[in-house]
GROMACS .gro file of C-alpha atoms in nm:
model
  335
    1MET     CA    1   1.491   3.194  -3.519
    2LYS     CA    2   1.185   3.416  -3.498
    3PHE     CA    3   0.900   3.411  -3.244
    4CYS     CA    4   0.547   3.481  -3.371
    5ASN     CA    5   0.278   3.565  -3.118
    6LEU     CA    6   0.024   3.355  -3.307
    7THR     CA    7  -0.186   3.051  -3.219
    8LEU     CA    8  -0.247   2.826  -3.515
    9ASP     CA    9  -0.618   2.743  -3.542
   10VAL     CA   10  -0.680   2.369  -3.581
   11ALA     CA   11  -1.060   2.381  -3.545
   12ASP     CA   12  -1.105   2.261  -3.904
   13ASP     CA   13  -0.891   2.201  -4.213
   14GLU     CA   14  -0.957   2.538  -4.377
   15SER     CA   15  -0.891   2.737  -4.059
   16MET     CA   16  -0.570   2.542  -4.004
   17LYS     CA   17  -0.457   2.604  -4.363
   18GLN     CA   18  -0.524   2.979  -4.347
   19SER     CA   19  -0.352   3.008  -4.007
   20ALA     CA   20  -0.049   2.824  -4.145
   21ILE     CA   21  -0.029   3.058  -4.445
   22GLY     CA   22  -0.047   3.358  -4.212
   23LEU     CA   23   0.230   3.212  -3.998
   24CYS     CA   24   0.455   3.159  -4.301
   25CYS     CA   25   0.403   3.519  -4.412
   26ASP     CA   26   0.495   3.640  -4.062
   27LEU     CA   27   0.812   3.431  -4.066
   28LYS     CA   28   0.904   3.526  -4.423
   29PRO     CA   29   0.744   3.861  -4.514
   30ASP     CA   30   0.854   3.829  -4.879
   31LEU     CA   31   0.618   3.535  -4.934
   32VAL     CA   32   0.295   3.583  -5.128
   33LYS     CA   33  -0.013   3.410  -4.979
   34ASP     CA   34  -0.135   3.277  -5.314
   35GLU     CA   35   0.200   3.105  -5.370
   36ILE     CA   36   0.180   2.898  -5.049
   37GLN     CA   37   0.042   2.543  -5.047
   38VAL     CA   38  -0.033   2.361  -4.720
   39GLU     CA   39  -0.077   1.985  -4.680
   40GLU     CA   40  -0.135   1.789  -4.361
   41LEU     CA   41   0.099   1.493  -4.320
   42THR     CA   42   0.024   1.176  -4.126
   43GLY     CA   43   0.233   0.974  -3.884
   44GLY     CA   44   0.238   1.160  -3.552
   45THR     CA   45   0.057   1.032  -3.242
   46THR     CA   46   0.096   1.355  -3.044
   47ASN     CA   47   0.104   1.649  -3.288
   48LYS     CA   48  -0.027   1.767  -3.624
   49ILE     CA   49   0.239   1.806  -3.895
   50LEU     CA   50   0.186   2.039  -4.192
   51MET     CA   51   0.399   2.056  -4.505
   52VAL     CA   52   0.431   2.404  -4.655
   53ARG     CA   53   0.543   2.442  -5.015
   54VAL     CA   54   0.617   2.767  -5.201
   55LYS     CA   55   0.503   2.720  -5.562
   56LYS     CA   56   0.759   2.931  -5.749
   57SER     CA   57   1.073   2.826  -5.561
   58ASN     CA   58   0.948   2.483  -5.448
   59ASP     CA   59   1.095   2.566  -5.106
   60LYS     CA   60   0.952   2.345  -4.830
   61MET     CA   61   0.917   2.375  -4.456
   62LEU     CA   62   0.728   2.190  -4.187
   63ILE     CA   63   0.494   2.319  -3.919
   64ARG     CA   64   0.433   2.114  -3.606
   65VAL     CA   65   0.120   2.203  -3.411
   66TYR     CA   66   0.145   2.069  -3.057
   67GLY     CA   67  -0.126   1.828  -2.945
   68LEU     CA   68  -0.363   1.952  -2.676
   69GLY     CA   69  -0.213   1.878  -2.335
   70SER     CA   70   0.115   1.751  -2.482
   71GLU     CA   71   0.313   2.002  -2.273
   72VAL     CA   72   0.238   1.772  -1.978
   73MET     CA   73   0.454   1.507  -2.146
   74ILE     CA   74   0.711   1.714  -2.334
   75ASP     CA   75   0.941   1.998  -2.230
   76ARG     CA   76   0.899   2.229  -2.530
   77HIS     CA   77   1.192   2.452  -2.427
   78GLN     CA   78   1.411   2.140  -2.421
   79GLU     CA   79   1.286   2.044  -2.766
   80ILE     CA   80   1.396   2.381  -2.908
   81GLU     CA   81   1.738   2.342  -2.745
   82ASN     CA   82   1.762   1.988  -2.890
   83MET     CA   83   1.688   2.109  -3.241
   84ASP     CA   84   1.945   2.387  -3.211
   85LEU     CA   85   2.209   2.145  -3.080
   86LEU     CA   86   2.154   1.893  -3.359
   87SER     CA   87   2.135   2.157  -3.632
   88LYS     CA   88   2.470   2.303  -3.525
   89ALA     CA   89   2.618   1.952  -3.530
   90GLY     CA   90   2.488   1.896  -3.883
   91LEU     CA   91   2.256   1.621  -3.763
   92GLY     CA   92   1.913   1.781  -3.766
   93SER     CA   93   1.663   2.027  -3.904
   94LYS     CA   94   1.713   2.401  -3.865
   95LEU     CA   95   1.447   2.569  -3.651
   96LEU     CA   96   1.291   2.856  -3.847
   97GLY     CA   97   1.037   2.992  -3.602
   98VAL     CA   98   0.836   2.937  -3.285
   99PHE     CA   99   0.470   3.026  -3.229
  100ASN     CA  100   0.233   2.987  -2.935
  101ASN     CA  101   0.130   2.627  -3.005
  102GLY     CA  102   0.408   2.493  -3.223
  103ILE     CA  103   0.725   2.534  -3.426
  104CYS     CA  104   0.827   2.578  -3.790
  105TYR     CA  105   1.143   2.412  -3.915
  106GLN     CA  106   1.347   2.310  -4.219
  107TYR     CA  107   1.219   2.028  -4.437
  108LEU     CA  108   1.469   1.744  -4.477
  109GLU     CA  109   1.461   1.553  -4.803
  110GLY     CA  110   1.380   1.184  -4.784
  111GLN     CA  111   1.104   0.942  -4.702
  112SER     CA  112   1.034   0.765  -4.375
  113ILE     CA  113   1.173   0.414  -4.389
  114THR     CA  114   0.952   0.109  -4.352
  115ARG     CA  115   0.954  -0.189  -4.120
  116GLU     CA  116   1.116  -0.392  -4.399
  117MET     CA  117   1.386  -0.129  -4.457
  118VAL     CA  118   1.491  -0.081  -4.093
  119SER     CA  119   1.664  -0.420  -4.088
  120SER     CA  120   1.794  -0.402  -4.446
  121PRO     CA  121   2.174  -0.440  -4.491
  122ASP     CA  122   2.162  -0.117  -4.693
  123ILE     CA  123   1.991   0.082  -4.418
  124TYR     CA  124   2.071  -0.046  -4.070
  125PRO     CA  125   2.446   0.035  -4.085
  126LEU     CA  126   2.355   0.394  -4.178
  127VAL     CA  127   2.120   0.414  -3.878
  128ALA     CA  128   2.377   0.263  -3.642
  129ARG     CA  129   2.652   0.502  -3.752
  130LYS     CA  130   2.422   0.805  -3.746
  131LEU     CA  131   2.307   0.725  -3.392
  132ALA     CA  132   2.670   0.682  -3.284
  133ASN     CA  133   2.750   1.025  -3.427
  134MET     CA  134   2.456   1.172  -3.237
  135HIS     CA  135   2.588   1.011  -2.920
  136LEU     CA  136   2.926   1.174  -2.982
  137ILE     CA  137   2.783   1.529  -2.970
  138LYS     CA  138   2.942   1.720  -2.684
  139ILE     CA  139   2.690   1.823  -2.421
  140GLU     CA  140   2.761   2.053  -2.128
  141GLN     CA  141   2.535   1.897  -1.867
  142ARG     CA  142   2.519   1.521  -1.832
  143THR     CA  143   2.211   1.503  -1.614
  144ASN     CA  144   2.023   1.184  -1.693
  145ILE     CA  145   1.659   1.254  -1.778
  146LEU     CA  146   1.532   0.894  -1.804
  147TRP     CA  147   1.442   0.817  -1.443
  148ASP     CA  148   1.289   1.155  -1.356
  149ARG     CA  149   1.085   1.158  -1.676
  150MET     CA  150   0.949   0.808  -1.622
  151ARG     CA  151   0.867   0.883  -1.258
  152ASN     CA  152   0.690   1.205  -1.358
  153TYR     CA  153   0.474   1.011  -1.603
  154ILE     CA  154   0.380   0.756  -1.338
  155ASP     CA  155   0.291   1.035  -1.095
  156LEU     CA  156   0.048   1.175  -1.354
  157LEU     CA  157  -0.151   0.851  -1.361
  158PRO     CA  158  -0.473   0.788  -1.170
  159GLU     CA  159  -0.467   0.503  -0.919
  160SER     CA  160  -0.674   0.300  -1.166
  161PHE     CA  161  -0.859   0.335  -1.496
  162GLN     CA  162  -1.236   0.305  -1.499
  163ASP     CA  163  -1.230   0.081  -1.803
  164SER     CA  164  -1.316  -0.278  -1.886
  165LYS     CA  165  -0.950  -0.326  -1.986
  166GLN     CA  166  -0.827  -0.237  -1.635
  167ASP     CA  167  -0.751  -0.602  -1.550
  168ASN     CA  168  -0.490  -0.611  -1.830
  169LEU     CA  169  -0.297  -0.315  -1.685
  170LEU     CA  170  -0.066  -0.269  -1.390
  171ASN     CA  171  -0.190  -0.040  -1.116
  172LYS     CA  172   0.009   0.264  -1.008
  173GLN     CA  173   0.181   0.089  -0.718
  174GLU     CA  174   0.289  -0.200  -0.941
  175LEU     CA  175   0.429   0.043  -1.195
  176LEU     CA  176   0.624   0.223  -0.922
  177TYR     CA  177   0.766  -0.111  -0.806
  178GLU     CA  178   0.882  -0.202  -1.157
  179TYR     CA  179   1.029   0.144  -1.205
  180ALA     CA  180   1.225   0.122  -0.876
  181MET     CA  181   1.349  -0.226  -0.965
  182LEU     CA  182   1.482  -0.115  -1.304
  183LYS     CA  183   1.637   0.201  -1.160
  184GLU     CA  184   1.824   0.001  -0.897
  185LEU     CA  185   1.938  -0.248  -1.162
  186LEU     CA  186   2.057   0.004  -1.423
  187GLU     CA  187   2.116   0.347  -1.267
  188ASN     CA  188   2.491   0.291  -1.223
  189CYS     CA  189   2.550   0.073  -1.529
  190SER     CA  190   2.852   0.104  -1.758
  191SER     CA  191   2.668   0.271  -2.047
  192PRO     CA  192   2.787   0.630  -2.105
  193LEU     CA  193   2.554   0.925  -2.064
  194VAL     CA  194   2.517   1.092  -2.404
  195PHE     CA  195   2.274   1.303  -2.603
  196CYS     CA  196   1.999   1.054  -2.697
  197HIS     CA  197   1.713   1.075  -2.944
  198ASN     CA  198   1.496   0.866  -2.706
  199ASP     CA  199   1.226   0.804  -2.968
  200LEU     CA  200   1.403   0.652  -3.269
  201ASN     CA  201   1.102   0.475  -3.414
  202ILE     CA  202   1.069   0.383  -3.781
  203PRO     CA  203   0.877   0.695  -3.901
  204ASN     CA  204   1.142   0.915  -3.735
  205ILE     CA  205   1.412   0.787  -3.973
  206LEU     CA  206   1.430   0.942  -4.321
  207PHE     CA  207   1.623   0.793  -4.614
  208ASP     CA  208   1.718   1.014  -4.909
  209GLY     CA  209   1.866   0.741  -5.128
  210SER     CA  210   2.216   0.760  -4.986
  211ASP     CA  211   2.197   0.844  -4.615
  212VAL     CA  212   1.955   0.863  -4.323
  213SER     CA  213   1.853   1.150  -4.100
  214PHE     CA  214   1.654   1.155  -3.776
  215ILE     CA  215   1.357   1.379  -3.707
  216ASP     CA  216   1.128   1.464  -3.412
  217VAL     CA  217   1.366   1.514  -3.121
  218GLU     CA  218   1.101   1.632  -2.875
  219TYR     CA  219   1.192   1.351  -2.632
  220GLY     CA  220   1.568   1.397  -2.681
  221GLY     CA  221   1.808   1.462  -2.397
  222CYS     CA  222   2.087   1.315  -2.190
  223SER     CA  223   2.048   0.946  -2.113
  224TYR     CA  224   2.218   0.610  -2.150
  225ALA     CA  225   2.348   0.519  -2.496
  226ALA     CA  226   2.229   0.163  -2.433
  227PHE     CA  227   1.874   0.286  -2.370
  228ASP     CA  228   1.868   0.468  -2.704
  229VAL     CA  229   1.983   0.154  -2.886
  230ALA     CA  230   1.737  -0.068  -2.699
  231ASN     CA  231   1.451   0.172  -2.762
  232HIS     CA  232   1.528   0.168  -3.136
  233PHE     CA  233   1.512  -0.213  -3.142
  234VAL     CA  234   1.185  -0.216  -2.949
  235GLN     CA  235   1.035   0.020  -3.208
  236PHE     CA  236   1.086  -0.237  -3.487
  237ALA     CA  237   0.735  -0.359  -3.401
  238GLY     CA  238   0.586  -0.029  -3.521
  239GLY     CA  239   0.355   0.210  -3.341
  240ASP     CA  240   0.000   0.096  -3.410
  241PRO     CA  241  -0.168  -0.196  -3.233
  242PRO     CA  242  -0.149  -0.489  -3.273
  243LEU     CA  243   0.219  -0.472  -3.178
  244ASP     CA  244   0.384  -0.805  -3.263
  245TYR     CA  245   0.704  -0.780  -3.063
  246VAL     CA  246   0.771  -1.154  -3.079
  247ARG     CA  247   0.784  -1.135  -3.458
  248TYR     CA  248   0.962  -0.801  -3.507
  249TYR     CA  249   1.201  -0.756  -3.214
  250PRO     CA  250   1.538  -0.815  -3.384
  251SER     CA  251   1.728  -1.140  -3.330
  252LYS     CA  252   2.051  -1.158  -3.134
  253GLN     CA  253   2.245  -1.214  -3.456
  254PHE     CA  254   2.105  -0.894  -3.608
  255GLN     CA  255   2.159  -0.692  -3.290
  256LEU     CA  256   2.523  -0.801  -3.267
  257LYS     CA  257   2.588  -0.689  -3.627
  258TRP     CA  258   2.407  -0.358  -3.562
  259ILE     CA  259   2.597  -0.297  -3.238
  260GLN     CA  260   2.929  -0.371  -3.410
  261GLU     CA  261   2.853  -0.101  -3.670
  262TYR     CA  262   2.758   0.138  -3.392
  263LEU     CA  263   3.066   0.077  -3.177
  264GLN     CA  264   3.305   0.107  -3.472
  265THR     CA  265   3.188   0.467  -3.505
  266PHE     CA  266   3.137   0.546  -3.137
  267ASN     CA  267   3.463   0.390  -3.014
  268GLU     CA  268   3.647   0.365  -3.350
  269THR     CA  269   3.739   0.010  -3.259
  270CYS     CA  270   3.551  -0.266  -3.079
  271SER     CA  271   3.613  -0.620  -2.966
  272PRO     CA  272   3.368  -0.911  -2.968
  273GLU     CA  273   3.356  -0.872  -2.589
  274ASP     CA  274   3.254  -0.507  -2.624
  275VAL     CA  275   2.973  -0.604  -2.861
  276GLU     CA  276   2.844  -0.877  -2.628
  277GLU     CA  277   2.861  -0.649  -2.326
  278LEU     CA  278   2.651  -0.381  -2.495
  279TYR     CA  279   2.409  -0.643  -2.628
  280ASP     CA  280   2.347  -0.775  -2.275
  281LEU     CA  281   2.289  -0.422  -2.145
  282VAL     CA  282   2.054  -0.341  -2.432
  283GLN     CA  283   1.829  -0.633  -2.338
  284LYS     CA  284   1.788  -0.490  -1.989
  285PHE     CA  285   1.720  -0.142  -2.124
  286ALA     CA  286   1.456  -0.290  -2.356
  287LEU     CA  287   1.258  -0.344  -2.035
  288CYS     CA  288   1.296   0.027  -1.958
  289SER     CA  289   1.170   0.113  -2.305
  290HIS     CA  290   0.859  -0.102  -2.268
  291LEU     CA  291   0.780   0.035  -1.924
  292PHE     CA  292   0.847   0.395  -2.032
  293TRP     CA  293   0.620   0.386  -2.338
  294SER     CA  294   0.347   0.191  -2.163
  295VAL     CA  295   0.331   0.460  -1.892
  296TRP     CA  296   0.346   0.729  -2.164
  297ALA     CA  297   0.051   0.564  -2.340
  298LEU     CA  298  -0.147   0.546  -2.015
  299VAL     CA  299  -0.098   0.919  -1.958
  300GLN     CA  300  -0.201   0.986  -2.319
  301ALA     CA  301  -0.514   0.775  -2.267
  302LYS     CA  302  -0.601   1.016  -1.988
  303ILE     CA  303  -0.524   1.350  -2.156
  304SER     CA  304  -0.517   1.311  -2.534
  305SER     CA  305  -0.804   1.393  -2.769
  306LEU     CA  306  -0.640   1.217  -3.065
  307ASP     CA  307  -0.814   0.927  -3.236
  308TYR     CA  308  -0.570   0.659  -3.122
  309ASP     CA  309  -0.620   0.367  -2.885
  310PHE     CA  310  -0.353   0.451  -2.630
  311LEU     CA  311  -0.498   0.207  -2.377
  312ASP     CA  312  -0.461  -0.088  -2.615
  313ALA     CA  313  -0.104   0.019  -2.692
  314ALA     CA  314  -0.024   0.031  -2.319
  315ILE     CA  315  -0.169  -0.315  -2.266
  316GLU     CA  316   0.041  -0.464  -2.546
  317GLN     CA  317   0.358  -0.293  -2.425
  318LEU     CA  318   0.302  -0.413  -2.068
  319SER     CA  319   0.239  -0.764  -2.195
  320GLU     CA  320   0.571  -0.757  -2.379
  321TYR     CA  321   0.739  -0.609  -2.071
  322LYS     CA  322   0.629  -0.912  -1.870
  323ARG     CA  323   0.748  -1.153  -2.142
  324MET     CA  324   1.086  -0.980  -2.173
  325LYS     CA  325   1.128  -0.966  -1.797
  326MET     CA  326   1.102  -1.344  -1.787
  327LEU     CA  327   1.356  -1.382  -2.069
  328VAL     CA  328   1.606  -1.125  -1.941
  329LEU     CA  329   1.572  -1.135  -1.562
  330LYS     CA  330   1.429  -1.488  -1.530
  331THR     CA  331   1.136  -1.384  -1.314
  332THR     CA  332   0.762  -1.345  -1.361
  333GLN     CA  333   0.716  -1.143  -1.041
  334ILE     CA  334   0.537  -0.813  -1.103
  335GLY     CA  335   0.486  -0.547  -0.839
   0.00000   0.00000   0.00000
């Protein structure tokens, strides 16, 4: 992996393209500028993603330009360690280079799956088994990042938002109450601490026609296996408001089949009782997922310059958190 002391210019499309070409030539001095094509991809809510293609060889690589202020949310050193860990395990993209405001890495063949595909009998077993294999990666330090990360996000929030939508949000003290309640409920649960993706949404799953691979591990780290599974199920609703969780959150029947596939790889064998136990825990961790991403969206609403309605996303996630809390914990009390 090579470090380039270069800041990629994203002021306009042409500046970004020329900066990207210069970066590629720094990383691979044998490249010829006229042979490099650059295309901006869509899909990220935090960063800009560029596809680089070399005309003669048709070699491809990706450049991720970090969003302004995103270092407040993401530990970029941890992201680089995550990519190295997964690449060595044969489960992720190889990191090719690092520059001042981003990274360059190997392009993985495949297309992002769709909402229809994520629950397909041809796809979901591949996802379940791949996540189990990720959870089996040996990690040296099993320090759980979930609670500290969520608390850090809450601490970044203002006491209130000066917005007409404020009444649909929870204030900072209410969020701290919900956080403390979930931590007390789940901190010492039976789920093992493993290397987790922590953001396994639909666009982060690629399908190449025979297998799946996972991308964008910037939120990865040690956490509960049950949280990673729950977070994946929560993401079935997609990422852009309106978020119809009632319609897209998978049924118990589907979750049980998915969990059985997962446990058969993670544990090699599993009983119906094992499947039910993990299912019950996943429902509780779905609450953590909703609270985590709602707080994340609130911080983004404060710091991000991207054209995305983070406040609306937070409102919808908090609404679903309240609904799920009633279903799972049988209480409507908030804060």
